C-alpha positions as protocol buffer text, in pm:
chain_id: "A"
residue {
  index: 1
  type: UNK
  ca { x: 505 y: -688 z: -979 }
}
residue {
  index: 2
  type: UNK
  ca { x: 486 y: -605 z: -595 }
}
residue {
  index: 3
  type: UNK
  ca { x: 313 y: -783 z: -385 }
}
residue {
  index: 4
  type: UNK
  ca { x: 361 y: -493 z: -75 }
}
residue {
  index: 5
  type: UNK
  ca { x: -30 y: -407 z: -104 }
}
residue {
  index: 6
  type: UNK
  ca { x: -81 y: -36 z: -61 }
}
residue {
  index: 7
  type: UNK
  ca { x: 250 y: 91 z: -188 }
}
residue {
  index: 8
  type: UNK
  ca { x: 146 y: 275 z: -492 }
}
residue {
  index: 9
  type: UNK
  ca { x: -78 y: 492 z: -272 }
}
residue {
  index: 10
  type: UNK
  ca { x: 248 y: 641 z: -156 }
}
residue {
  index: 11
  type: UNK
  ca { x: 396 y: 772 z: -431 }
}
residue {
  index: 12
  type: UNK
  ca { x: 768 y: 760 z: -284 }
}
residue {
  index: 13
  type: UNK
  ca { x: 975 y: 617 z: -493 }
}
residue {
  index: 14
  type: UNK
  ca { x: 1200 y: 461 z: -225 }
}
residue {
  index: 15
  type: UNK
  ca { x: 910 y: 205 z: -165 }
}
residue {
  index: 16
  type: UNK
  ca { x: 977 y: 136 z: -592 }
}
residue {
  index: 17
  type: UNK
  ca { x: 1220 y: -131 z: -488 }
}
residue {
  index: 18
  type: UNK
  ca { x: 880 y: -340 z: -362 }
}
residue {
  index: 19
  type: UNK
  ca { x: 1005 y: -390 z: -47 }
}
residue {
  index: 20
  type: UNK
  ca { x: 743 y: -527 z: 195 }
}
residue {
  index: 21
  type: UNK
  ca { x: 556 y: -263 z: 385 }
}
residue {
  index: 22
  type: UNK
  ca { x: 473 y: -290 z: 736 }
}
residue {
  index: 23
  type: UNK
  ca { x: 160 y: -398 z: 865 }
}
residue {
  index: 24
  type: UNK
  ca { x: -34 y: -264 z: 1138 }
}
residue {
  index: 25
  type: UNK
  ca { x: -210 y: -474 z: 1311 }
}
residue {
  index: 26
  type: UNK
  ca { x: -500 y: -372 z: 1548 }
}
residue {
  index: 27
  type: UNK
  ca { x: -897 y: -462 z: 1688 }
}
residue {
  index: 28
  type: UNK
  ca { x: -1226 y: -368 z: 1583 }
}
residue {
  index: 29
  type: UNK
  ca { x: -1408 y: -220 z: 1888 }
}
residue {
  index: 30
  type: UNK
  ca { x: -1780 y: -84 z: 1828 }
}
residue {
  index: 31
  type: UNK
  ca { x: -1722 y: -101 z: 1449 }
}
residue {
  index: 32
  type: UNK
  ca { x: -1398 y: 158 z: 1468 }
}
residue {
  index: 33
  type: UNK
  ca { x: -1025 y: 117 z: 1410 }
}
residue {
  index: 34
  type: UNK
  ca { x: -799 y: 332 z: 1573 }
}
residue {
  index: 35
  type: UNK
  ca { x: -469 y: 416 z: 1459 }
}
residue {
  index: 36
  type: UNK
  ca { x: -189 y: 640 z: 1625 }
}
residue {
  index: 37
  type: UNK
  ca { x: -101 y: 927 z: 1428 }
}
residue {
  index: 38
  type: UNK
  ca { x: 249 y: 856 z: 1536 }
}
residue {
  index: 39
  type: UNK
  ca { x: 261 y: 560 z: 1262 }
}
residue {
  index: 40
  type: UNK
  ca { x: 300 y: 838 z: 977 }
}
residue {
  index: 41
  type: UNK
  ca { x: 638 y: 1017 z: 1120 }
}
residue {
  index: 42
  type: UNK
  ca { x: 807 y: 817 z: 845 }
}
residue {
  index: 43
  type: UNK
  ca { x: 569 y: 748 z: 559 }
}
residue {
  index: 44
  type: UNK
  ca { x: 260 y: 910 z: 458 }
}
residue {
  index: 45
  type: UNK
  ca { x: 66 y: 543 z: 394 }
}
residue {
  index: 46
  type: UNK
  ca { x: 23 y: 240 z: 652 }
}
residue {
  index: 47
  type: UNK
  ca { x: -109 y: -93 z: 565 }
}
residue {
  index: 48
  type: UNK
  ca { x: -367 y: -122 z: 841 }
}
residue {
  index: 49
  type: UNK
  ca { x: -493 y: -485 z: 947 }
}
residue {
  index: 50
  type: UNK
  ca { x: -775 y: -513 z: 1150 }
}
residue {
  index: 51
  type: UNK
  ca { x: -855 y: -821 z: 1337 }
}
residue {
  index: 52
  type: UNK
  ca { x: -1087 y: -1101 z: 1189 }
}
residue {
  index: 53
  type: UNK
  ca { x: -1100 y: -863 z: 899 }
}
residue {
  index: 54
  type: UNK
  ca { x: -1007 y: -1070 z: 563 }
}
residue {
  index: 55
  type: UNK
  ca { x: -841 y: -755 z: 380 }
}
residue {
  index: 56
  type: UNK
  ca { x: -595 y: -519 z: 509 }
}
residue {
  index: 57
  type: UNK
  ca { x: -706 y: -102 z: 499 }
}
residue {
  index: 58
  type: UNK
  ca { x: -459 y: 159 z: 307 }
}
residue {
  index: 59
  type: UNK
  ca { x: -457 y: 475 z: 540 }
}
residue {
  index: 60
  type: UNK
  ca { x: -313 y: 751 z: 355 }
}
residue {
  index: 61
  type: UNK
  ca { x: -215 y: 1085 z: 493 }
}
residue {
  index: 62
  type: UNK
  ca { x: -324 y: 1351 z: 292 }
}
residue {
  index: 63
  type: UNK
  ca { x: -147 y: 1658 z: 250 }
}
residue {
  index: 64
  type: UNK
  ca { x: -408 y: 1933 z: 420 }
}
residue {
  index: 65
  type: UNK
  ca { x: -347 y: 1609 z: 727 }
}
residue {
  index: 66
  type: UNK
  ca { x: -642 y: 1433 z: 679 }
}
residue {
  index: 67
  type: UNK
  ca { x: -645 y: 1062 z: 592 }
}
residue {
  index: 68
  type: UNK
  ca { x: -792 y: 855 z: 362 }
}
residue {
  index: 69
  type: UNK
  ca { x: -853 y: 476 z: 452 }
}
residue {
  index: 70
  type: UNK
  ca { x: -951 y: 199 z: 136 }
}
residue {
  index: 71
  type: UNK
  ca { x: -1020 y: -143 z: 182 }
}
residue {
  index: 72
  type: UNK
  ca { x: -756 y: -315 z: -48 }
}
residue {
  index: 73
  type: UNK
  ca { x: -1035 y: -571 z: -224 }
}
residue {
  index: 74
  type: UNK
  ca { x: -1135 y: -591 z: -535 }
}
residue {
  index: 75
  type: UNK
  ca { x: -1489 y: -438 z: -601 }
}
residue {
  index: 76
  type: UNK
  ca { x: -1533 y: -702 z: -916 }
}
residue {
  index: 77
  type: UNK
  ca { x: -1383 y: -1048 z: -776 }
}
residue {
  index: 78
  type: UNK
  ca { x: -1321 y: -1025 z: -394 }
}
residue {
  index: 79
  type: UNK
  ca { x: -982 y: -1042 z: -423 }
}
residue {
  index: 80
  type: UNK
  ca { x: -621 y: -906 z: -266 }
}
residue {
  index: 81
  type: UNK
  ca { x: -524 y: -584 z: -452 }
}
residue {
  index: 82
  type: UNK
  ca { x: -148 y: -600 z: -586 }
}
residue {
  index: 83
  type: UNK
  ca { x: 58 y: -258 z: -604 }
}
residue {
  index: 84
  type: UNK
  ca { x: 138 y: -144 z: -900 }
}
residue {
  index: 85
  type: UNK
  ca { x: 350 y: 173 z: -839 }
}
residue {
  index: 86
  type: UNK
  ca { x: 99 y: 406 z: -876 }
}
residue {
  index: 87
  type: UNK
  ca { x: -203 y: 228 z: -799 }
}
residue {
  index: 88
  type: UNK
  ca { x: -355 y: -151 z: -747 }
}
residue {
  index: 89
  type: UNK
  ca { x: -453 y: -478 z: -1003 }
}
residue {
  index: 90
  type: UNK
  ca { x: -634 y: -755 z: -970 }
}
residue {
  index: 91
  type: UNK
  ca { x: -454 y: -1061 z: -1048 }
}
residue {
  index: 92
  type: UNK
  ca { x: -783 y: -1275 z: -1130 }
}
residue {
  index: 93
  type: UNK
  ca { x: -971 y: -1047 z: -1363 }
}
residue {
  index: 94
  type: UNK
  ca { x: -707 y: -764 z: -1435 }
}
residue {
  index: 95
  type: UNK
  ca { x: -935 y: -479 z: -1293 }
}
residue {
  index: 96
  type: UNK
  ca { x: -718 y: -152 z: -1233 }
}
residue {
  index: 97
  type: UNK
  ca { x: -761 y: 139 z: -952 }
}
residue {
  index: 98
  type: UNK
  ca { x: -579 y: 480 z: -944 }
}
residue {
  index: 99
  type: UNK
  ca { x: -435 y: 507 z: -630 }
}
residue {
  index: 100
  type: UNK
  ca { x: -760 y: 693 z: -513 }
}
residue {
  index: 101
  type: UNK
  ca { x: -904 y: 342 z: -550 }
}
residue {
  index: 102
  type: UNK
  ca { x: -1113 y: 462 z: -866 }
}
residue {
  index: 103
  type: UNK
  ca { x: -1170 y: 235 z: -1141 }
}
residue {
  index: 104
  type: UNK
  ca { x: -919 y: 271 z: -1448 }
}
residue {
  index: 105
  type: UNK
  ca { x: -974 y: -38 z: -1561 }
}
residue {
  index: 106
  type: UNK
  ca { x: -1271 y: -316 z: -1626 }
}
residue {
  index: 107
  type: UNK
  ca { x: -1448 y: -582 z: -1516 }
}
residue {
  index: 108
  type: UNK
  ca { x: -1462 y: -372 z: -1203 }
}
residue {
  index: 109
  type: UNK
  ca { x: -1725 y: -102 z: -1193 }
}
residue {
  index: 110
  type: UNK
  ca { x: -1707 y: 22 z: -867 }
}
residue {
  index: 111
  type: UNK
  ca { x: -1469 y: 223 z: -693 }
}
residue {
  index: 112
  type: UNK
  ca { x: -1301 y: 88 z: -360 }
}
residue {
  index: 113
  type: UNK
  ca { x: -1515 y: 130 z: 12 }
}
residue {
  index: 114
  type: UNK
  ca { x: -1332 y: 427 z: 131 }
}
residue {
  index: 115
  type: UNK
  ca { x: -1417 y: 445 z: 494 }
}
residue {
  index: 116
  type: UNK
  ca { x: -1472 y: 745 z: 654 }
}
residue {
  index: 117
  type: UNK
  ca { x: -1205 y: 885 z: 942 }
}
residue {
  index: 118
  type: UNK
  ca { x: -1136 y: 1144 z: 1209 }
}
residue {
  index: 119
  type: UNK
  ca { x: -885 y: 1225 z: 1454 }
}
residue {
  index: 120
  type: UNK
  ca { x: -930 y: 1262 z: 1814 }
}
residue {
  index: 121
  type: UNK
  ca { x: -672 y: 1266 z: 2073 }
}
residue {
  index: 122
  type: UNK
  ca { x: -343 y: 1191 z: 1855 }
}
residue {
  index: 123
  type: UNK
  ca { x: -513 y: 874 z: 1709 }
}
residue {
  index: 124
  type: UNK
  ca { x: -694 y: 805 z: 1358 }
}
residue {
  index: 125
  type: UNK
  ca { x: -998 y: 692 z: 1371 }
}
residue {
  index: 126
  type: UNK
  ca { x: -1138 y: 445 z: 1128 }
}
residue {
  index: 127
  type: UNK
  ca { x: -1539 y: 395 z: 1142 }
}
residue {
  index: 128
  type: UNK
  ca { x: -1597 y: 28 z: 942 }
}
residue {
  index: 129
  type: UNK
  ca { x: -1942 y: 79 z: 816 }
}
């Protein structure tokens, strides 16, 4: 199994070889993450990691150009998400999310914290709420 959190949110199937992805690595200032657009000239997904934040952020770039950011923890156990391809497990419990972070698979119950985002001035804007 991968450890490269995130990569199954891709869905390009050069990152099947579970090569490590990336990280990102940026501040928190007045509860917001900002992200340059820039980062997704390559790859529509980015493993974000904020500072003095346990858990990294999946942004993904949708296809009408919006993005989608999910905190990579595990809504049952607290835990780091591993990629499965096409989505994420949890390696204490065995809880399963789609690669919208939606539950497929128990003891989890709730979906992942999807955190809402904008863009303003050629940067992505994450609000941590």
């Amino acid at each position: 199994m991968c450890l490269a959190v995130g990569a199954g949110m891709v869905g390009i199937s050069a990152l099947s070889s579970c090569g490590t992805l990336p990280v990102y690595k940026t501040d928190v200032a007045d509860k917001k993450v900002t992200v340059p657009t820039s980062l997704f000239a390559q790859s529509n997904f980015q493993l974000i990691q904020p500072k003095n934040m346990y858990y990294n952020i999946g942004l993904r770039k949708e296809a009408d150009g919006t993005y989608t950011a999910l905190l990579l923890r595990c809504t049952h156990a607290d835990n780091q998400l591993t990629s499965t391809g096409n989505g994420f497990t949890c390696s204490l419990h065995g809880s399963a999310f789609d690669s919208e972070g939606h539950v497929t698979k128990g003891p989890a119950e709730r979906n992942l914290k999807k955190y809402p985002t904008e863009v303003s001035s050629n940067q992505i804007i994450i609000n941590i709420i």
